[in-house]
Coordinates of C-alpha atoms and ligand atoms in Angstrom, one line a residue:
E1 CA 100.1 133.7 133.6
R2 CA 103.3 134.5 132.1
A3 CA 103.6 133.1 128.5
V4 CA 103.2 135.4 126.0
I5 CA 102.1 132.8 123.0
G6 CA 100.9 128.7 124.3
V7 CA 101.6 125.7 121.4
T8 CA 99.6 122.4 121.9
G9 CA 100.4 119.5 119.9
L10 CA 104.2 119.3 119.9
G11 CA 104.9 117.3 116.5
V12 CA 107.2 118.2 113.8
M13 CA 106.0 121.4 113.3
G14 CA 104.2 122.3 116.9
R15 CA 107.7 121.3 118.0
N16 CA 110.1 123.4 115.4
L17 CA 107.2 126.4 115.8
A18 CA 107.4 126.7 119.9
R19 CA 110.9 126.8 119.5
N20 CA 110.4 129.8 117.0
F21 CA 108.7 131.4 119.1
A22 CA 110.6 130.7 121.9
R23 CA 113.9 131.9 119.9
H24 CA 112.0 135.2 119.5
G25 CA 111.9 136.2 123.1
Y26 CA 108.7 135.1 123.6
P27 CA 108.0 133.1 126.9
V28 CA 105.9 130.0 125.1
A29 CA 103.5 127.3 126.9
V30 CA 104.3 124.2 125.0
H31 CA 101.4 120.9 125.5
N32 CA 100.8 117.7 123.6
R33 CA 98.7 114.8 124.4
T34 CA 101.9 112.2 124.6
E35 CA 104.0 114.2 127.3
A36 CA 107.2 112.6 126.8
K37 CA 106.7 114.9 123.4
T38 CA 106.5 118.0 125.6
K39 CA 109.7 116.5 127.8
A40 CA 111.8 115.3 124.8
L41 CA 111.7 119.0 123.9
I42 CA 112.3 120.8 127.0
E43 CA 114.9 118.4 127.1
Q44 CA 116.7 118.9 124.3
F45 CA 115.7 122.4 123.4
G46 CA 114.9 123.9 126.7
A47 CA 118.4 126.2 126.6
E48 CA 116.8 127.8 123.6
G49 CA 114.3 130.1 125.2
D50 CA 111.8 130.8 128.2
F51 CA 109.3 127.5 127.7
L52 CA 106.6 126.8 130.2
P53 CA 106.0 123.2 129.7
A54 CA 102.4 121.8 131.2
E55 CA 101.2 118.5 131.6
T56 CA 97.3 119.1 131.3
P57 CA 94.9 122.0 129.8
E58 CA 94.2 123.6 132.6
A59 CA 97.7 124.0 133.2
F60 CA 98.8 125.0 130.1
V61 CA 95.7 127.4 129.9
A62 CA 96.5 129.0 133.3
S63 CA 100.1 129.8 132.1
L64 CA 99.0 132.1 129.7
A65 CA 98.8 135.8 129.8
R66 CA 95.5 137.0 128.7
P67 CA 94.4 137.7 126.2
R68 CA 95.3 134.0 126.0
K69 CA 96.7 133.4 122.5
I70 CA 96.6 129.4 121.7
V71 CA 98.2 128.0 118.7
I72 CA 96.9 124.7 118.0
M73 CA 100.1 121.8 115.3
V74 CA 97.9 119.2 115.5
K75 CA 97.0 116.3 112.7
A76 CA 93.8 118.1 110.4
G77 CA 90.2 116.7 110.6
A78 CA 89.0 114.9 114.4
S79 CA 91.8 115.4 116.0
T80 CA 91.4 118.9 115.8
D81 CA 87.5 119.0 116.8
A82 CA 88.5 116.9 119.4
V83 CA 91.4 119.2 121.2
I84 CA 89.4 122.4 120.2
D85 CA 86.5 120.7 122.5
E86 CA 88.8 119.7 125.0
F87 CA 90.4 123.4 125.1
A88 CA 87.4 125.7 124.8
P89 CA 85.7 124.8 128.1
L90 CA 88.6 127.0 129.5
L91 CA 88.7 130.2 127.5
E92 CA 86.9 133.2 128.1
P93 CA 85.7 135.4 125.7
G94 CA 88.6 137.1 124.3
D95 CA 91.2 134.4 124.1
I96 CA 92.4 133.2 121.1
L97 CA 92.5 129.8 119.5
M98 CA 94.7 129.7 116.3
D99 CA 94.7 126.6 114.2
G100 CA 97.9 126.3 112.4
G101 CA 97.2 122.9 110.8
N102 CA 96.3 122.3 107.1
A103 CA 92.4 122.6 107.9
H104 CA 89.7 122.3 105.1
F105 CA 88.6 125.9 105.1
A106 CA 85.2 124.5 105.3
D107 CA 86.1 123.2 109.1
T108 CA 87.6 126.1 109.3
R109 CA 84.9 128.3 108.8
R110 CA 82.6 125.3 110.8
R111 CA 84.7 125.9 114.2
E112 CA 84.9 129.9 113.7
K113 CA 81.1 130.9 113.7
A114 CA 80.9 128.1 116.9
L115 CA 84.0 130.0 118.7
R116 CA 82.4 133.0 117.8
E117 CA 78.9 131.9 119.7
R118 CA 81.1 132.2 122.7
G119 CA 83.0 135.0 122.3
V120 CA 86.6 133.2 121.6
H121 CA 88.7 134.2 118.6
F122 CA 89.3 131.5 115.9
V123 CA 92.0 131.9 113.6
G124 CA 92.0 129.1 111.2
T125 CA 96.4 130.1 109.7
G126 CA 97.8 128.8 107.1
I127 CA 101.7 127.7 107.1
S128 CA 104.1 126.4 104.7
G129 CA 107.5 126.3 104.8
G130 CA 107.8 122.1 106.4
E131 CA 110.0 121.5 109.3
Q132 CA 112.4 124.3 108.7
G133 CA 110.6 126.7 107.6
A134 CA 108.1 126.8 111.2
L135 CA 112.5 127.2 112.7
E136 CA 113.0 129.7 111.0
G137 CA 110.1 131.4 108.6
P138 CA 107.3 129.9 107.8
S139 CA 104.7 131.3 105.6
I140 CA 102.0 132.3 107.3
M141 CA 98.2 133.0 105.8
P142 CA 96.1 133.8 108.7
G143 CA 92.5 134.4 108.8
G144 CA 90.1 135.2 111.4
S145 CA 88.8 138.7 112.5
P146 CA 90.9 141.8 112.2
E147 CA 90.7 142.2 115.8
A148 CA 92.4 138.6 116.6
Y149 CA 95.0 139.8 114.5
E150 CA 95.8 142.8 116.1
H151 CA 97.2 140.4 118.8
L152 CA 98.2 137.7 117.3
G153 CA 99.5 139.4 114.2
P154 CA 102.6 141.2 115.3
I155 CA 104.0 137.9 116.6
L156 CA 103.2 136.2 113.7
E157 CA 104.5 138.4 111.8
D158 CA 107.8 138.8 113.8
I159 CA 108.6 134.5 113.1
A160 CA 107.9 134.1 109.7
A161 CA 110.1 134.6 107.1
K162 CA 111.6 137.9 105.9
V163 CA 112.3 138.9 102.3
D164 CA 113.9 142.3 101.8
G165 CA 112.7 143.0 105.4
V166 CA 109.2 142.2 104.6
P167 CA 107.1 139.5 106.5
C168 CA 106.0 136.6 105.0
C169 CA 102.9 136.9 106.7
A170 CA 100.0 139.5 106.6
Y171 CA 96.5 139.2 107.3
V172 CA 94.0 137.2 104.9
G173 CA 90.5 137.9 105.7
P174 CA 87.4 136.0 107.9
D175 CA 87.2 132.8 109.0
G176 CA 88.3 130.1 106.4
A177 CA 90.1 132.9 104.5
G178 CA 93.6 132.0 105.8
H179 CA 93.1 128.2 105.2
F180 CA 91.2 129.2 101.5
V181 CA 93.8 131.1 100.7
K182 CA 96.5 127.6 101.7
M183 CA 94.7 125.2 100.3
V184 CA 95.2 127.1 96.9
H185 CA 99.1 127.7 97.8
N186 CA 99.1 124.0 97.8
G187 CA 97.6 123.4 94.7
I188 CA 100.2 126.0 93.2
E189 CA 102.7 123.6 94.7
Y190 CA 101.6 120.8 93.1
A191 CA 101.5 121.7 89.6
D192 CA 104.6 123.2 89.8
M193 CA 106.2 120.0 90.6
Q194 CA 103.9 118.4 88.0
L195 CA 105.9 121.2 85.5
I196 CA 109.2 121.0 86.8
A197 CA 108.5 116.6 86.2
E198 CA 107.9 116.9 82.7
A199 CA 111.0 119.7 82.1
Y200 CA 112.6 116.6 83.8
D201 CA 111.5 114.2 81.5
T202 CA 111.5 116.0 78.6
L203 CA 114.8 116.5 78.4
R204 CA 115.5 112.5 80.1
L205 CA 113.7 111.1 77.2
G206 CA 113.5 113.6 74.6
A207 CA 116.9 115.0 74.0
G208 CA 118.9 111.3 76.5
M209 CA 120.1 114.0 78.9
S210 CA 121.4 111.9 82.1
P211 CA 119.9 113.6 85.9
E212 CA 123.2 115.2 86.2
Q213 CA 122.8 117.0 83.3
I214 CA 119.2 117.9 83.4
A215 CA 120.7 119.1 87.2
E216 CA 123.2 121.6 85.6
V217 CA 120.4 122.7 83.6
F218 CA 118.3 123.4 86.5
R219 CA 121.0 125.3 88.4
L220 CA 121.3 127.4 85.5
W221 CA 117.4 127.9 85.3
N222 CA 117.3 129.0 89.2
T223 CA 119.6 131.9 88.0
G224 CA 117.4 133.4 85.7
R225 CA 114.0 134.5 86.8
L226 CA 112.4 130.3 87.2
E227 CA 114.6 131.1 90.6
S228 CA 113.0 129.1 93.4
Y229 CA 113.1 127.1 96.2
L230 CA 111.5 124.0 94.4
I231 CA 113.8 125.0 91.3
E232 CA 116.8 124.9 94.0
I233 CA 115.9 121.4 95.2
T234 CA 115.5 119.6 91.5
T235 CA 118.9 119.9 90.9
V236 CA 119.9 118.2 94.6
V237 CA 117.5 115.4 94.4
L238 CA 118.7 115.0 90.2
S239 CA 122.1 115.2 91.4
H240 CA 122.0 112.8 94.1
R241 CA 122.7 108.6 93.8
D242 CA 121.7 106.1 95.5
A243 CA 124.6 104.4 98.1
A244 CA 123.1 101.1 97.9
T245 CA 123.1 100.7 94.0
G246 CA 125.3 103.9 93.0
E247 CA 122.3 104.5 91.0
P248 CA 120.6 107.8 89.7
F249 CA 118.3 108.7 93.2
V250 CA 115.6 109.4 90.7
D251 CA 115.6 106.1 88.8
V252 CA 115.4 103.5 92.4
V253 CA 112.3 105.5 93.4
L254 CA 109.2 104.0 93.2
D255 CA 107.5 106.3 90.0
Q256 CA 103.6 106.8 91.7
A257 CA 103.3 110.0 93.1
E258 CA 101.3 109.9 97.0
Q259 CA 99.7 112.9 98.0
K260 CA 97.7 114.3 101.0
G261 CA 94.7 116.1 99.5
T262 CA 95.6 119.5 99.9
G263 CA 95.5 119.6 95.8
R264 CA 92.5 118.0 95.8
W265 CA 90.5 120.6 97.5
T266 CA 91.9 123.3 96.0
V267 CA 90.0 121.6 92.3
Q268 CA 87.2 120.3 94.5
T269 CA 87.0 124.0 95.5
A270 CA 87.1 125.1 91.8
L271 CA 84.6 123.3 90.5
D272 CA 82.3 124.5 92.9
L273 CA 83.4 127.6 92.5
G274 CA 83.2 127.8 88.3
V275 CA 86.4 128.5 88.4
P276 CA 89.3 126.6 86.1
V277 CA 92.4 125.8 87.4
S278 CA 93.8 123.2 84.4
G279 CA 97.1 123.8 85.8
I280 CA 96.2 122.5 89.2
A281 CA 93.9 119.7 88.0
E282 CA 96.1 118.1 85.0
A283 CA 99.1 118.0 88.1
V284 CA 96.8 116.2 90.4
F285 CA 95.5 113.7 87.9
A286 CA 99.0 112.9 86.8
R287 CA 99.7 112.0 90.3
S288 CA 97.0 110.4 90.7
L289 CA 97.5 108.3 87.2
S290 CA 101.3 107.2 88.5
G291 CA 99.8 105.7 91.1
H292 CA 97.3 103.2 89.3
A293 CA 99.8 100.9 88.4
G294 CA 97.7 98.2 87.1
M295 CA 96.7 100.5 84.4
R296 CA 100.1 101.3 83.9
E297 CA 101.1 97.4 83.2
A298 CA 98.1 96.9 81.4
A299 CA 98.4 99.4 78.8
R300 CA 102.1 98.6 78.0
V301 CA 100.5 96.9 75.7
L302 CA 99.1 100.3 73.6
P303 CA 102.2 101.1 71.0
G304 CA 103.9 104.7 70.7
P305 CA 105.8 106.7 68.5
S306 CA 109.1 105.9 67.1
G307 CA 110.7 109.0 67.6
D308 CA 114.0 111.1 66.7
G309 CA 116.2 112.2 69.9
L310 CA 116.4 116.2 70.5
E311 CA 119.3 118.3 70.7
P312 CA 120.5 119.0 74.4
S313 CA 120.1 122.9 73.3
F314 CA 116.3 122.2 73.2
A315 CA 116.6 123.0 76.9
D316 CA 116.2 127.0 76.4
D317 CA 113.3 126.1 74.8
V318 CA 112.0 123.6 78.0
E319 CA 112.8 126.6 79.9
Q320 CA 110.2 129.0 78.0
A321 CA 107.8 126.2 78.3
L322 CA 107.9 125.5 81.8
Y323 CA 108.1 129.2 82.6
A324 CA 105.0 130.2 80.8
S325 CA 103.8 126.7 81.8
K326 CA 104.4 128.3 85.4
L327 CA 102.8 131.6 84.8
V328 CA 98.9 129.8 83.7
A329 CA 99.0 127.6 87.1
Y330 CA 99.6 131.1 89.1
A331 CA 97.3 133.2 87.7
Q332 CA 94.1 130.2 87.6
G333 CA 95.6 130.1 91.6
F334 CA 95.5 133.4 92.1
N335 CA 91.5 133.4 89.8
E336 CA 90.6 130.5 91.8
I337 CA 91.4 133.5 95.6
Q338 CA 89.7 135.7 93.6
A339 CA 86.5 133.5 93.4
G340 CA 86.8 132.7 96.7
S341 CA 87.0 136.0 97.9
A342 CA 83.8 136.9 96.3
E343 CA 81.9 134.4 96.9
Y344 CA 82.4 134.6 100.8
G345 CA 83.0 138.1 101.0
W346 CA 86.5 137.8 101.8
D347 CA 88.0 140.7 100.7
I348 CA 91.7 138.9 100.2
D349 CA 94.4 141.4 99.5
L350 CA 95.8 139.4 95.6
G351 CA 98.8 141.2 95.8
A352 CA 99.4 140.8 99.3
M353 CA 99.4 137.2 99.1
A354 CA 102.3 137.1 96.2
T355 CA 103.9 139.1 98.5
I356 CA 104.1 136.5 101.7
W357 CA 104.6 134.1 99.7
R358 CA 108.2 134.8 98.6
G359 CA 110.1 133.6 101.6
G360 CA 109.0 130.3 103.6
C361 CA 107.0 128.8 101.6
I362 CA 107.6 125.5 99.4
I363 CA 106.3 127.8 95.7
R364 CA 108.6 130.4 97.3
A365 CA 110.3 132.5 94.1
R366 CA 111.3 135.8 92.7
F367 CA 108.5 135.6 90.2
L368 CA 106.2 136.4 93.2
D369 CA 107.4 139.7 92.7
R370 CA 106.3 140.2 89.8
I371 CA 102.8 139.2 90.3
R372 CA 102.7 141.9 93.3
A373 CA 103.0 144.2 90.9
A374 CA 101.0 143.1 88.5
Y375 CA 98.0 143.8 91.0
E376 CA 99.9 146.9 92.0
A377 CA 99.6 148.1 88.6
D378 CA 96.3 147.1 88.5
P379 CA 94.4 145.5 91.2
G380 CA 91.5 144.8 88.9
V381 CA 93.5 142.3 86.5
P382 CA 90.8 139.6 85.5
T383 CA 93.8 137.5 84.2
L384 CA 97.3 138.2 85.4
L385 CA 97.9 136.6 81.6
A386 CA 97.5 140.0 81.0
D387 CA 99.4 141.9 82.9
A388 CA 101.0 143.9 80.2
S389 CA 104.8 142.5 81.5
F390 CA 103.5 138.6 81.7
A391 CA 102.0 139.1 78.2
A392 CA 104.7 140.3 76.8
E393 CA 107.2 137.3 78.3
L394 CA 104.4 135.2 77.1
S395 CA 104.3 136.3 73.6
R396 CA 108.5 135.6 73.4
A397 CA 108.0 132.1 75.1
Q398 CA 105.0 130.8 72.6
R399 CA 106.9 129.8 69.6
A400 CA 109.5 127.3 72.0
W401 CA 105.8 126.2 74.3
R402 CA 104.6 125.1 71.6
D403 CA 107.6 123.5 70.3
V404 CA 108.5 121.8 72.8
T405 CA 104.8 120.4 73.6
V406 CA 104.5 118.8 70.3
A407 CA 108.2 117.4 70.6
A408 CA 106.6 115.9 73.6
A409 CA 104.2 114.8 72.0
R410 CA 104.9 113.4 69.0
R411 CA 107.6 111.0 71.6
G412 CA 105.1 110.1 73.3
I413 CA 106.6 111.9 76.6
P414 CA 103.8 112.6 78.6
A415 CA 102.9 116.5 79.0
P416 CA 99.5 117.3 80.6
G417 CA 100.8 120.4 82.4
F418 CA 102.6 122.0 79.4
A419 CA 99.9 120.9 77.3
G420 CA 96.6 121.8 79.2
S421 CA 98.0 125.2 80.1
L422 CA 98.7 126.1 76.3
A423 CA 95.4 124.6 75.8
Y424 CA 94.1 127.3 78.3
Y425 CA 96.7 129.8 76.6
D426 CA 94.6 129.7 73.5
A427 CA 91.8 129.1 74.5
L428 CA 91.7 132.0 76.9
R429 CA 92.7 134.6 73.4
A430 CA 90.5 132.6 71.5
E431 CA 87.8 135.6 68.9
R432 CA 85.6 132.3 69.4
L433 CA 85.6 129.6 70.9
P434 CA 83.7 126.5 69.6
A435 CA 81.4 126.8 72.9
A436 CA 78.5 127.8 70.1
L437 CA 78.3 124.8 69.0
I438 CA 77.9 123.3 72.3
Q439 CA 75.3 125.7 73.2
G440 CA 74.1 124.4 69.6
L441 CA 74.0 121.0 70.0
R442 CA 72.4 121.6 74.4
D443 CA 69.2 123.6 72.6
Y444 CA 68.8 120.9 70.2
F445 CA 68.4 118.1 72.4
G446 CA 67.1 119.4 75.7
A447 CA 66.4 122.8 75.1
H448 CA 68.2 124.4 77.2
T449 CA 68.3 128.4 74.8
Y450 CA 71.3 129.9 73.8
R451 CA 71.8 133.7 73.8
R452 CA 72.9 135.5 70.5
A453 CA 76.3 137.4 69.8
D454 CA 74.2 139.8 67.5
R455 CA 71.4 141.0 69.8
D456 CA 70.3 140.2 73.8
G457 CA 67.1 137.7 74.7
V458 CA 67.7 134.3 75.4
Y459 CA 66.9 131.8 72.2
H460 CA 65.3 128.5 71.1
T461 CA 65.9 126.9 67.8
R462 CA 62.4 124.6 67.5
W463 CA 64.6 121.8 65.4
E464 CA 61.9 119.6 65.2
L465 CA 59.6 121.7 63.0
P466 CA 60.7 122.3 58.7
G467 CA 62.9 125.1 58.4
N468 CA 64.3 125.2 62.2
P469 CA 62.5 128.6 63.0
E470 CA 64.1 129.9 66.2
I471 CA 61.6 131.7 68.4
R472 CA 62.7 134.5 71.3
V473 CA 61.4 133.1 74.8
D474 CA 62.5 135.8 77.6
V475 CA 59.7 137.9 76.3
Ligands
LIG1 P1 102.8 114.7 113.8 O1 102.3 113.7 113.4 O2 104.4 115.7 113.5 O3 102.4 115.6 115.1 C1 101.1 115.4 115.2 C2 100.5 116.2 116.8 O4 99.1 115.8 116.5 C3 101.1 115.0 117.5 O5 101.9 116.5 118.4 C4 100.1 114.6 117.8 O6 99.9 114.3 119.3 C5 98.7 115.3 117.8 N1 97.4 114.8 117.9 C6 96.6 113.6 117.1 N2 96.1 113.7 117.2 C7 95.4 114.5 118.5 C8 94.2 113.9 119.4 N3 93.5 113.7 118.7 N4 94.6 114.9 120.3 C9 95.6 115.6 120.7 N5 96.9 115.8 120.1 C10 96.3 115.1 118.7 O7 102.0 116.5 112.5 P2 103.1 117.4 111.9 O8 103.5 118.2 112.7 O9 103.5 117.4 110.5 O10 101.4 118.4 111.2 C11 100.4 118.8 112.1 C12 99.5 119.9 111.1 O11 100.4 120.5 110.5 C13 98.7 118.9 110.0 O12 97.8 119.6 110.6 C14 100.1 119.1 109.0 O13 98.6 119.2 108.4 C15 99.7 120.6 109.4 N6 101.7 121.2 108.8 C16 102.0 120.1 108.6 C17 103.3 120.2 108.0 C18 104.7 119.7 107.4 O14 105.2 119.9 106.3 N7 104.7 118.4 108.2 C19 103.6 122.1 106.7 C20 102.3 123.2 106.8 C21 101.3 122.5 108.0 P3 100.3 113.2 120.1 O15 102.1 113.3 120.3 O16 100.1 113.0 121.6 O17 100.7 112.2 119.3

């Protein structure tokens, strides 16, 4: 009973997390359904630390110090339930079972409730950073009981990425909060990548630049406010040439983006909560559209415009459009976290979420410090776009943002991320929205009633009567 923590599921993530624990000096119990993976881990990396390999769940559990802390790193879904069912009977009240897979937060809520009834703490934890993050320091988003975090938190903070000495790990909130935040993180990641892709496409097709030239542009952007992991790796991918053909790598890859589901969940959940996350939705739909090979083939008959080329100096404007649209996507994502937190009573600290995404994860970026500062200045700010310093930047960016959106439209370059986020910006700042007309139409055909801007009450217009008299219906 000397392992401080145990990892079961030694796939890509589990294996690297286990090594991360061991490298930080924690005796770590390791177990995998297929024993060969456990053996391979010990053979290859056993010298890195104090590993306690176990063949069976029973031996694994027996090697752990109390309260037992077990990290499950298996395929999300039915596999996670199978593993929980296998381990739960072996645990005692007070033990902690953490799921580090990409679970849906609703599943986490269900599992947490069931285990709580047996006295076992279930800690649904979002982990981001891929293979390298797991090994060298991921961003960690743990949910569950504060009591479980007291035991597990210090270890997780120890192995997490650090930015300015601050760990990229903080207690998120009860039950499904950690997986909810991880889900939105992934949704934002979708939007970020879509916007990067639109910036590339606008420069490639609009300004006629080569992938290498565009890589240079991104390299420059990465020295400024856009500095981030995704911008950095964009320069690498754009500079890469295919060994077989000598062509730019981006020209030989099939242009159909795949997805594993967390972006879709983010949008589905936002629809349920009534939160407009158009930037993330456009990104999910853009991936989906790219995969419809048949529709795309059939639509080749549709005519496009004949536009002039753009000057490469247009890149500065594209930077503005990219930055402003990115800001919109993040603002929307944080609104979704806010709404989820209110719906489920999680009391999530939004500024802390920006803090733990600064390192380790895929959307790590300099810019997140600014989001943290915005929430510090006003924890109740209804949208990040209203933060004084972001509003000032949007004001400076809007001319270029509009120009890029127009330029893309004129040249027939699809830029739903830029255009959609600009429309969101304009809708938020509009004094009057045409929603008033929609209310009128709803009242006409369905007597759905409306409220008036000038006085209280709920009204209906008798559209069928001469003179269309209005009646108040709430008295
Ligand atoms: P891998 O495919 O590399 O490994 C899957 C692991 O799950 C294997 O150890 C496998 O065991 C185990 N497993 C699958 N089904 C069962 C089952 N029914 N019972 C017991 N064990 C089972 O996956 P990853 O490490 O990539 O991912 C693990 C989790 O982490 C997933 O939820 C994923 O979404 C999440 N994640 C992945 C990231 C990444 O970048 N890869 C990033 C963040 C989260 P066996 O060897 O016996 O088949």
